[in-house]
Coordinates of C-alpha atoms in Angstrom, one line a residue:
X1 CA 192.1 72.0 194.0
X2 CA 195.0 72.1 191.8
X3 CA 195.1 73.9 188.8
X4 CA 196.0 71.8 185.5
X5 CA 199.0 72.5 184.0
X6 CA 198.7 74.1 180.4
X7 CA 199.8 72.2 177.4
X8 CA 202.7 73.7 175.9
X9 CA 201.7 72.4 172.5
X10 CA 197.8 73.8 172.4
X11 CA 199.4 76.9 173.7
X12 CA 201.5 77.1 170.6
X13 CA 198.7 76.3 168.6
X14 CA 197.1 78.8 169.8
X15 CA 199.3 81.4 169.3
X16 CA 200.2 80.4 166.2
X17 CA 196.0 80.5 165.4
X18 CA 195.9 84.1 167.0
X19 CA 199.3 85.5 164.8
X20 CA 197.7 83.6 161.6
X21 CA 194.4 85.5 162.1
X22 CA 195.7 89.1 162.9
X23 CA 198.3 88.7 160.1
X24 CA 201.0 89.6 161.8
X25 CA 205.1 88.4 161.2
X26 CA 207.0 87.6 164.5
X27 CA 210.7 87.9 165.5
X28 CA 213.0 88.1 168.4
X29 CA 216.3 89.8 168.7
X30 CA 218.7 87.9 171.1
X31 CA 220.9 91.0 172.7
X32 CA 223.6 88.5 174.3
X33 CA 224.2 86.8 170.6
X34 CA 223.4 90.3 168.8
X35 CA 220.8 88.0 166.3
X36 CA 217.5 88.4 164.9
X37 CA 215.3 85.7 164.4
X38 CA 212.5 86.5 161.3
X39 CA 209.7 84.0 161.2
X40 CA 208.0 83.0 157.9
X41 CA 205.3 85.4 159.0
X42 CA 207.3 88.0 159.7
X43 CA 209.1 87.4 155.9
X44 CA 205.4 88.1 154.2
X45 CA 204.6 90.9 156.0
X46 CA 208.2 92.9 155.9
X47 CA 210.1 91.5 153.2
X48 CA 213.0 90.6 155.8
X49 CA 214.4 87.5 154.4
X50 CA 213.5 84.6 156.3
X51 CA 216.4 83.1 159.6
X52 CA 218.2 84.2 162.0
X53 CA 220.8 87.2 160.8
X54 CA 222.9 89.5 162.7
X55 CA 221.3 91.9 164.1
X56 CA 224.3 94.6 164.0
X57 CA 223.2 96.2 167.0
X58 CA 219.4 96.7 165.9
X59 CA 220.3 98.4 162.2
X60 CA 219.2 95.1 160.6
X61 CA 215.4 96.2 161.9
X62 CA 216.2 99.4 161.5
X63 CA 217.8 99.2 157.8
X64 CA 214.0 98.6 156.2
X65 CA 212.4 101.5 157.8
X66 CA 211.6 104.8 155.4
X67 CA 214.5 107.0 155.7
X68 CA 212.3 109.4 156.4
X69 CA 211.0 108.1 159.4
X70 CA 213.8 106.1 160.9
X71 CA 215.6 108.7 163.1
X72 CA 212.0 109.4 164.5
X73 CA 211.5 105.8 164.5
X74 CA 214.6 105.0 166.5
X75 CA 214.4 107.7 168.6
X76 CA 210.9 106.7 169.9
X77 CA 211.1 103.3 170.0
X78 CA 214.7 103.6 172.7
X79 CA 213.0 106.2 174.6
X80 CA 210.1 103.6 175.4
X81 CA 211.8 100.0 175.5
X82 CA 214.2 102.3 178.4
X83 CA 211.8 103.7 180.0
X84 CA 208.4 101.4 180.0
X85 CA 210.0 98.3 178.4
X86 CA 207.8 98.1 175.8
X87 CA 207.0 99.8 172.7
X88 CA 204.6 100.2 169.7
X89 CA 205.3 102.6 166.9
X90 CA 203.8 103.1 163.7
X91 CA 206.1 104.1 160.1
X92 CA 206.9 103.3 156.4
X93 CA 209.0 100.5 155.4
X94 CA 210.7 99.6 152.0
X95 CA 210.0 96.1 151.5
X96 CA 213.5 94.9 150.5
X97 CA 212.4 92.1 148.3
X98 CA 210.2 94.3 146.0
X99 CA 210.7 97.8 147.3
X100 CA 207.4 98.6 148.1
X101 CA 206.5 101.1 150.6
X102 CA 204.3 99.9 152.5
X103 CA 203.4 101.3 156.6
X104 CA 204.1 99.3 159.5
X105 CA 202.3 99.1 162.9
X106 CA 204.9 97.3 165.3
X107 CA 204.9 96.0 169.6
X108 CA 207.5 94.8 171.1
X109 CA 208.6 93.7 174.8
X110 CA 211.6 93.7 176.4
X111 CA 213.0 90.6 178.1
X112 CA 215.2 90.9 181.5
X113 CA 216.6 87.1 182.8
X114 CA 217.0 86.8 186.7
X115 CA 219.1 89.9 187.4
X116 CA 217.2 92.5 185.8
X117 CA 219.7 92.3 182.4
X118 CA 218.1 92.6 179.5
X119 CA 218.3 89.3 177.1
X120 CA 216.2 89.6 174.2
X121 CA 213.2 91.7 172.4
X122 CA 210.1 89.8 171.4
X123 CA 208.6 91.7 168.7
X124 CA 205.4 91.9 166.3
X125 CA 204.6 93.3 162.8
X126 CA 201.7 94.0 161.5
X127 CA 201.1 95.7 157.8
X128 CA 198.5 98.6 157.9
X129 CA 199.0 100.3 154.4
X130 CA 195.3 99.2 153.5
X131 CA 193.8 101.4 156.7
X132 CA 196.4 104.2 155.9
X133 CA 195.2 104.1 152.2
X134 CA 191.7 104.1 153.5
X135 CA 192.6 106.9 155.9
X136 CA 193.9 108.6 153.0
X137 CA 190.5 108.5 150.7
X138 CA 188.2 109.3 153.8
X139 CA 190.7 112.6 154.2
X140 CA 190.2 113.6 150.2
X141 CA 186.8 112.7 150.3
X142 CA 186.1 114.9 153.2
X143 CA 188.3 117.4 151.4
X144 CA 186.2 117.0 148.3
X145 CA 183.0 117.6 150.1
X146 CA 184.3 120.6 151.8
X147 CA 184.9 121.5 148.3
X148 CA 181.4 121.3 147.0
X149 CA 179.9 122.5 150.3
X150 CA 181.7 125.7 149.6
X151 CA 180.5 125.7 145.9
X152 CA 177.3 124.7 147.0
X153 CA 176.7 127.5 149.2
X154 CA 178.0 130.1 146.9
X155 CA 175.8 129.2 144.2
X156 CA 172.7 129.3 146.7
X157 CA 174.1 133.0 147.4
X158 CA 174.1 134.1 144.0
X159 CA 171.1 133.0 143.1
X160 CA 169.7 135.0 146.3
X161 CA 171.2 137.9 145.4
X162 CA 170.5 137.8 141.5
X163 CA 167.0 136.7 142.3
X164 CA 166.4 139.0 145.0
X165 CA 167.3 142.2 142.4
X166 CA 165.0 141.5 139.8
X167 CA 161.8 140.6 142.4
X168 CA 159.8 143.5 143.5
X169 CA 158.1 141.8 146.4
X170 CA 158.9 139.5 149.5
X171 CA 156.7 136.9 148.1
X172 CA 157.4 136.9 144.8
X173 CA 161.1 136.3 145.6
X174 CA 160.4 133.8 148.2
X175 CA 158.6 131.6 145.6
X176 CA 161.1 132.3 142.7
X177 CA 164.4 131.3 144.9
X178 CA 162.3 128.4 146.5
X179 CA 161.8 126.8 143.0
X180 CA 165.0 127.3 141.9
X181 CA 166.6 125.8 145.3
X182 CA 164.1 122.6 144.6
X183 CA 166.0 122.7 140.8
X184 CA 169.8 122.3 142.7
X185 CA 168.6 120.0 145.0
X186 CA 167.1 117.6 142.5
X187 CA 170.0 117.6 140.6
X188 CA 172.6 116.8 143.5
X189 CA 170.0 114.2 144.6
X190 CA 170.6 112.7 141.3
X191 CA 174.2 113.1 141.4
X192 CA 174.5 111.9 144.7
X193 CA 172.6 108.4 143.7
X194 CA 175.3 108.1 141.2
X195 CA 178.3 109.2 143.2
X196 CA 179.0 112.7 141.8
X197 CA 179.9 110.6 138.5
X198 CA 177.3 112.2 136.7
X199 CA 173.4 112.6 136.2
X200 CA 171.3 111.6 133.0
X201 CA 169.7 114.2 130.9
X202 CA 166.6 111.7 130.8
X203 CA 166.5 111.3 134.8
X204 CA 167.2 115.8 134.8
X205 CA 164.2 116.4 132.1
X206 CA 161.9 113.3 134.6
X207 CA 162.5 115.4 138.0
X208 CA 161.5 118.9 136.4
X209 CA 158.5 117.4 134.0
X210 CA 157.3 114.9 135.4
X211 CA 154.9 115.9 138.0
X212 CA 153.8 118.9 135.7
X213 CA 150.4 119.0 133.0
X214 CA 150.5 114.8 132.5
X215 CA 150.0 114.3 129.1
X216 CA 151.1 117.6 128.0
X217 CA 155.2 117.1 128.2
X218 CA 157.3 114.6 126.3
X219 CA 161.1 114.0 126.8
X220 CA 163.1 111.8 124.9
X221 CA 166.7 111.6 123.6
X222 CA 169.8 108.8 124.2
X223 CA 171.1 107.7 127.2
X224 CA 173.5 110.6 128.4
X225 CA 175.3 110.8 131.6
X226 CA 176.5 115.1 132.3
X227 CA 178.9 116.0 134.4
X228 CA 178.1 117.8 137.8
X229 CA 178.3 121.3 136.7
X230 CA 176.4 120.9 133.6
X231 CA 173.7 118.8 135.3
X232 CA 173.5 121.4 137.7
X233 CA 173.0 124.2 134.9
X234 CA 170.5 122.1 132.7
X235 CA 168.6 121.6 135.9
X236 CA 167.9 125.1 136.5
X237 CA 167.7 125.8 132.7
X238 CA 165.0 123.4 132.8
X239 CA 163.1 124.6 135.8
X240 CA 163.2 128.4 134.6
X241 CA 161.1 127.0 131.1
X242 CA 159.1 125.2 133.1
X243 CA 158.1 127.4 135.5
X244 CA 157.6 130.3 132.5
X245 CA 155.6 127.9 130.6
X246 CA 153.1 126.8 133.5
X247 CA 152.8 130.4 134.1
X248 CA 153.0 132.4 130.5
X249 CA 153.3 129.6 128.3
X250 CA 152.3 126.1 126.3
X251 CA 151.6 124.2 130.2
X252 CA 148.6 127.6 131.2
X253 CA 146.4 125.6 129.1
X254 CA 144.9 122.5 128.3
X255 CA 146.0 122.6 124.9
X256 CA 149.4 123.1 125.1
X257 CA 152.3 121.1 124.7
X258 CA 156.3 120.9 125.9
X259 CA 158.7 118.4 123.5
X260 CA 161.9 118.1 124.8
X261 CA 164.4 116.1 122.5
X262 CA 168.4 115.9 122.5
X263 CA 170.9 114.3 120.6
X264 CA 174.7 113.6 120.5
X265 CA 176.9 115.8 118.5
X266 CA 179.7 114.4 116.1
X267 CA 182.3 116.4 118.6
X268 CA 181.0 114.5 121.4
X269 CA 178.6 116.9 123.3
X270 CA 175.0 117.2 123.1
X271 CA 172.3 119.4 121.4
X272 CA 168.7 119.4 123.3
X273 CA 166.1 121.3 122.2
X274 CA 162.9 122.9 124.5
X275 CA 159.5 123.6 121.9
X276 CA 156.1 124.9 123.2
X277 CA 153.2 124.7 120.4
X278 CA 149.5 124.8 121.8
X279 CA 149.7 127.5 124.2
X280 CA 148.7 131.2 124.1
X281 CA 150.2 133.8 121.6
X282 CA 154.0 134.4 122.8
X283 CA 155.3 137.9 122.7
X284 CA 159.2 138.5 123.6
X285 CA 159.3 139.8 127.2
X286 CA 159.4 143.9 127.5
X287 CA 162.3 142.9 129.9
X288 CA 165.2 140.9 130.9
X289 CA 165.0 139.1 134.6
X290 CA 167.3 136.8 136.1
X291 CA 165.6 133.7 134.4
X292 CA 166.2 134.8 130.8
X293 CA 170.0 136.3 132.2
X294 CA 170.2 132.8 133.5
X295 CA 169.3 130.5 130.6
X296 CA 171.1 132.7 127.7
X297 CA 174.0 133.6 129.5
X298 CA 175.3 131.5 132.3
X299 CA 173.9 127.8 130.6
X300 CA 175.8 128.0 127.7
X301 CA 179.0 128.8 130.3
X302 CA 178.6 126.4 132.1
X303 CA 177.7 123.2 129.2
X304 CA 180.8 124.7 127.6
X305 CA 178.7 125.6 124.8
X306 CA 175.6 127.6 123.5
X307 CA 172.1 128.6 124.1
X308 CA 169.4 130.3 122.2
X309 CA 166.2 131.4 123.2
X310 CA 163.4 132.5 120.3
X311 CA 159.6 133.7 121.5
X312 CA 158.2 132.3 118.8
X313 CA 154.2 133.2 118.4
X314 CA 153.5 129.7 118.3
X315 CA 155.4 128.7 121.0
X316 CA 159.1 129.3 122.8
X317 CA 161.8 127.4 121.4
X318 CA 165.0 126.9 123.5
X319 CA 168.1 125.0 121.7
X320 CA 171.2 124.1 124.1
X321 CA 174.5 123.3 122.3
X322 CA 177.1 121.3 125.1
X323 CA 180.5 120.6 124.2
X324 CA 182.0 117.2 124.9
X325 CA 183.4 118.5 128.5
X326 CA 179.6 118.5 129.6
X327 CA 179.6 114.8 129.0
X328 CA 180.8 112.6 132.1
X329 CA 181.1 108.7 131.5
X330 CA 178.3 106.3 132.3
X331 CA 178.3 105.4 135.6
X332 CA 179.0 101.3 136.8
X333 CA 175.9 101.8 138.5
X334 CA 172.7 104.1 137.0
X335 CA 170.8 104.6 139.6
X336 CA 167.0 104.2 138.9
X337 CA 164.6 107.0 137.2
X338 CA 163.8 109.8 139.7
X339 CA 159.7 109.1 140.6
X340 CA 158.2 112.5 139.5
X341 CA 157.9 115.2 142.2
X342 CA 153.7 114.6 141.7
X343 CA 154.0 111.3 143.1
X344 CA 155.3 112.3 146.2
X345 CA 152.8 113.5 149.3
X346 CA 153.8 117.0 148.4
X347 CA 150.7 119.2 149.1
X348 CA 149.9 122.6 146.8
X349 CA 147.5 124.5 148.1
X350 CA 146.5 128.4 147.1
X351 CA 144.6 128.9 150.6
X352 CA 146.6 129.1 153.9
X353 CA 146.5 126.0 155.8
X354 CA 144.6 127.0 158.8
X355 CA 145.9 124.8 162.2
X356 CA 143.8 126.9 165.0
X357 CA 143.8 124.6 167.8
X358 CA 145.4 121.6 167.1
X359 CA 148.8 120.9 168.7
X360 CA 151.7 119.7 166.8
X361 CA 154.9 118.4 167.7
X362 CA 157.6 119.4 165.6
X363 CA 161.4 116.5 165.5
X364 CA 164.0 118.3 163.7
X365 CA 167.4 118.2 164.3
X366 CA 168.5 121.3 162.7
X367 CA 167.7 124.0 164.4
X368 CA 167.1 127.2 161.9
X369 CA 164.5 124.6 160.0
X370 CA 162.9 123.9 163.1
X371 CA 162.7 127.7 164.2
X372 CA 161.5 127.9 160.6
X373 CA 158.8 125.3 160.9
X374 CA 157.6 126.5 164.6
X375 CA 157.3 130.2 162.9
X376 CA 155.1 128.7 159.9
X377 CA 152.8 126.4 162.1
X378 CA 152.3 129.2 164.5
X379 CA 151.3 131.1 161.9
X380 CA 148.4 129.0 160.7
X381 CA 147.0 128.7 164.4
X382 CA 149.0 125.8 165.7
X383 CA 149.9 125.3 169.2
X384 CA 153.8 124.1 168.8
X385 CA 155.2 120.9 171.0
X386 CA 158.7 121.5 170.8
X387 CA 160.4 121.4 168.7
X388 CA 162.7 118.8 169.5
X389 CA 166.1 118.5 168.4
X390 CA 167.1 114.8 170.0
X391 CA 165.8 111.4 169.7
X392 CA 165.1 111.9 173.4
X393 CA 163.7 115.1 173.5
X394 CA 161.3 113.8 171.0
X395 CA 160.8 110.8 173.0
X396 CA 160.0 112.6 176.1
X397 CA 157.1 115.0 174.8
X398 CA 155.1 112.1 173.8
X399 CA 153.3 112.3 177.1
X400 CA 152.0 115.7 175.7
X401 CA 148.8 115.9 173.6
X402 CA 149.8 115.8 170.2
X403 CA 147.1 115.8 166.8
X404 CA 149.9 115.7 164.5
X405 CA 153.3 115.9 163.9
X406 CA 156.2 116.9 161.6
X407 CA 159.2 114.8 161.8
X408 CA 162.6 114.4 160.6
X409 CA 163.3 111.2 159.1
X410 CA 167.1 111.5 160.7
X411 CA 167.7 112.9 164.1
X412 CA 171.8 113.3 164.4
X413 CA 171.9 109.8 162.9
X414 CA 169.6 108.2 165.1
X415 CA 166.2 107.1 163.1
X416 CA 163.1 108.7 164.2
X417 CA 161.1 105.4 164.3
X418 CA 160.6 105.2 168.2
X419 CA 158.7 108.3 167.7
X420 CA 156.9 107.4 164.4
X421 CA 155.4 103.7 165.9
X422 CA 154.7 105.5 169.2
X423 CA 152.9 108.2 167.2
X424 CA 151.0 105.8 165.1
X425 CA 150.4 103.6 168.3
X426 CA 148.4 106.3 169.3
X427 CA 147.1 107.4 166.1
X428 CA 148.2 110.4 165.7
X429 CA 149.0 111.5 161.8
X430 CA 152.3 112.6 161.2
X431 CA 154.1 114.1 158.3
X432 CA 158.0 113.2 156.8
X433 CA 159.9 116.3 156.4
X434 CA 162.9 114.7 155.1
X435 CA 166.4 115.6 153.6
X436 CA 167.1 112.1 152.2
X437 CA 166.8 111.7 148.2
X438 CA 164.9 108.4 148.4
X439 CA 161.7 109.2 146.8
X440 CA 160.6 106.0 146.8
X441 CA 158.1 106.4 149.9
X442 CA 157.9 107.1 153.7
X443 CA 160.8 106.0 155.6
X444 CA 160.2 102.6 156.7
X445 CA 157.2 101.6 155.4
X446 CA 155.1 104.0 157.5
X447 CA 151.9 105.2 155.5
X448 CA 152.7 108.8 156.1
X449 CA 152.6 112.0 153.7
X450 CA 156.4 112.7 152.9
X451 CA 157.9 116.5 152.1
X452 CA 161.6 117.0 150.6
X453 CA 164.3 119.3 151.4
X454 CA 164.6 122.0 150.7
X455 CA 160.6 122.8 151.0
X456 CA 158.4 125.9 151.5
X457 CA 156.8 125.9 155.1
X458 CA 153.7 126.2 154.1
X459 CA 153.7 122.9 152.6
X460 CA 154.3 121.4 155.7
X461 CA 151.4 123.3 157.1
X462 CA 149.3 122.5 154.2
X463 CA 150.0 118.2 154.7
X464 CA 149.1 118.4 158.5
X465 CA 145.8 120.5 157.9
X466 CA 144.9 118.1 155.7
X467 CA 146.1 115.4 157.8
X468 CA 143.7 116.7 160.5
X469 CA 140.8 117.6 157.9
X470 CA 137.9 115.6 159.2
X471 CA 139.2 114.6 162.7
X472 CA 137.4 116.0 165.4
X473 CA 138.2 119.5 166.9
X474 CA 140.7 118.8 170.0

């Protein structure tokens, strides 16, 4: 059967289509005549005005290209057409109708007629500044985030090593730094929803007193967005009054209240102010730890401004004065109101968790939490499946008896639902144990308890035992 013979005119068309839709320019460069042909297309893209030219031996290509990178250009581009016939190189260009600089990606082949002589070089251009300019941003941002890794981690050290000198007992220190690490992360969670642009002092003052003594604390102020140091300080600011006022303070009894209130200044920063009233008799403290070091020494650093502390007997009174480099523009987008840390399935609980017998799987991807998580639960009596550090690891223990299990809401950036809808296929309870700032409920809808990094073990023991209160003994 004989094959139909193509039509030279759809063929165009399609070409044409295919150029049109790739954006590139066109040209050939007729080596017996020593021209260059530049297409319409080939005029948008490199600013080569449009005809046929002399070519002047190739420098009429070559004229456009940075000065920079020609040589290299040149060099490479010879090297291939001799040796493979084609070529594809990639370099800056002046546009010489604006004299833009724009980057280049460019193919061409070279044409032979009967006798092996070569005739003429068919050539496309394509402009690729916007992916070089994209390349560009994902190399700062990765830069950037190197950057704050590095910052990150040396803040977590000093406060481990300040903490750790002024705690006299394993315990004691463990649930001081814990605290504080929940402080930093809830700020960068914050700061993260809004790009690192900043983090409002409403949405910082929500994530610390909102889940503590409802009805007992009151925040209020205007809308005002801090940048990510000062977040960060008034975070942990914040969390140290808390936590001495739950403990010491107005929030040990019924009675007591917490009114937080700030203000602009006329200079441009802020003034907020901390007052207990209800609580026991206050008494300055017979000595200075890391929390008061904390709040009347570093806070005021780092907001670029001042703080005093007074232990009144009525109540303690805080007042922060932040100087207009604390303040960051609002953000195009304001990310929603952090839900308090209450309202997630957090459990609390005073009495060790106690998991004797049951078996529990444990899907987490990074491997000193899971060691972590496997030394907790075997602590409280649990028989440890795992853990599992892959999607398919996790996938095949499910064969094993399992009465509950802990997983990670992201396994290498593969989703844990296979295992979460096989678990609840089953009916077996499980418990997030997630890094993602999302508190809006348990990944995908599932009607599971849900724990945020960074979190003390034995809240994770303390959700599955009471996951598995009431179920019978396995």
């Amino acid at each position: 059967m004989a094959t139909p013979a193509s039509d030279p005119n759809l063929d165009r068309e399609r070409l044409e289509l295919a150029l049109q839709s790739a954006r590139l320019g066109e040209y050939e460069w007729d080596l017996v005549r020593d021209v260059v042909r530049v297409s319409e297309r080939m005029h948008r893209v490199t600013g080569l005005p449009e005809g046929e030219w002399p070519a002047e031996g190739g420098e009429t290509l070559y004229r456009g290209v940075h000065p920079e990178d020609r040589d290299a250009t040149r060099e490479k581009i010879v090297s291939a057409m001799r040796t493979e016939g084609r070529f594809e190189a990639e370099y800056r260009r002046v546009r010489e109708d604006d004299g833009r600089t724009v980057w280049m990606r460019s193919s061409g082949l070279l044409v032979r007629d009967a006798k092996g002589k070569p005739v003429k070089v068919c050539g496309i251009v394509q402009d690729v500044t916007a992916a070089h300019a994209e390349e560009d941003r994902r190399r700062t941002l990765m830069l950037e985030l190197d950057h704050r890794v590095k910052n990150v981690l040396a803040a977590v050290q000093a406060l481990a090593y300040q903490t750790a000198k002024r705690t006299t007992s394993l315990d004691s220190f463990l649930a001081t730094f814990a605290g504080r690490l929940k402080a930093m992360a809830s700020a960068n969670e914050l700061l993260t929803a809004a790009r690192w642009r900043g983090a409002a002092v409403e949405h910082l003052a929500a994530a610390e007193l909102g889940g503590i003594a409802p009805g007992q604390t009151r925040w209020e102020g205007p809308e005002l967005f801090l940048t990510p140091r000062a977040a960060n300080a008034l975070s942990l600011a914040l969390h140290e009054l808390v936590t001495n006022a739950v403990k010491f303070g107005a929030l040990s009894v019924e009675t007591g209240r917490v009114d937080v209130y700030w203000s602009e200044t006329p200079d441009g920063g802020f003034e907020l102010t901390w007052t207990e009233s209800g609580g026991p008799l206050v008494t300055p403290p017979a000595h200075q730890g890391f929390g008061s070091t904390l709040l009347q020494q570093v806070t005021g650093r780092e907001l670029n401004g001042e703080t005093q502390v007074e232990y009144r007997p009525a109540g303690v009174r805080a007042r922060f004065v932040a100087g207009p480099a604390a303040v960051a523009p609002r953000p195009e987008t304001v990310p929603r109101a952090p839900v308090p840390a209450a309202a997630e399935a957090t459990p609390v609980s005073n009495e060790p968790a106690d998991l004797r017998g049951s078996r529990v799987l444990i899907v987490e991807d990074a491997v000193l939490l899971a060691l972590e998580l496997e030394t907790g639960l075997t602590e409280a009596g649990a028989e440890v499946i795992g853990p599992a550090y892959e999607l398919s690891e996790a996938m095949a223990l499910l064969d094993r008896p399992i009465d509950a299990a802990v997983l990670d809401a992201n396994l290498n950036g593969l989703s844990v639902t296979p295992v979460a809808e096989a678990l609840a296929a089953r009916g077996v309870p499980f418990v997030f144990a997630t890094g993602y700032g999302d508190a809006g409920g348990a990944p995908n809808g599932f009607d599971a308890p849900i724990i945020r990094k960074p979190y003390d073990v034995t809240q994770v023991a303390a959700a599955v035992g009471g996951m598995l209160k009431g179920r019978p003994a396995p």
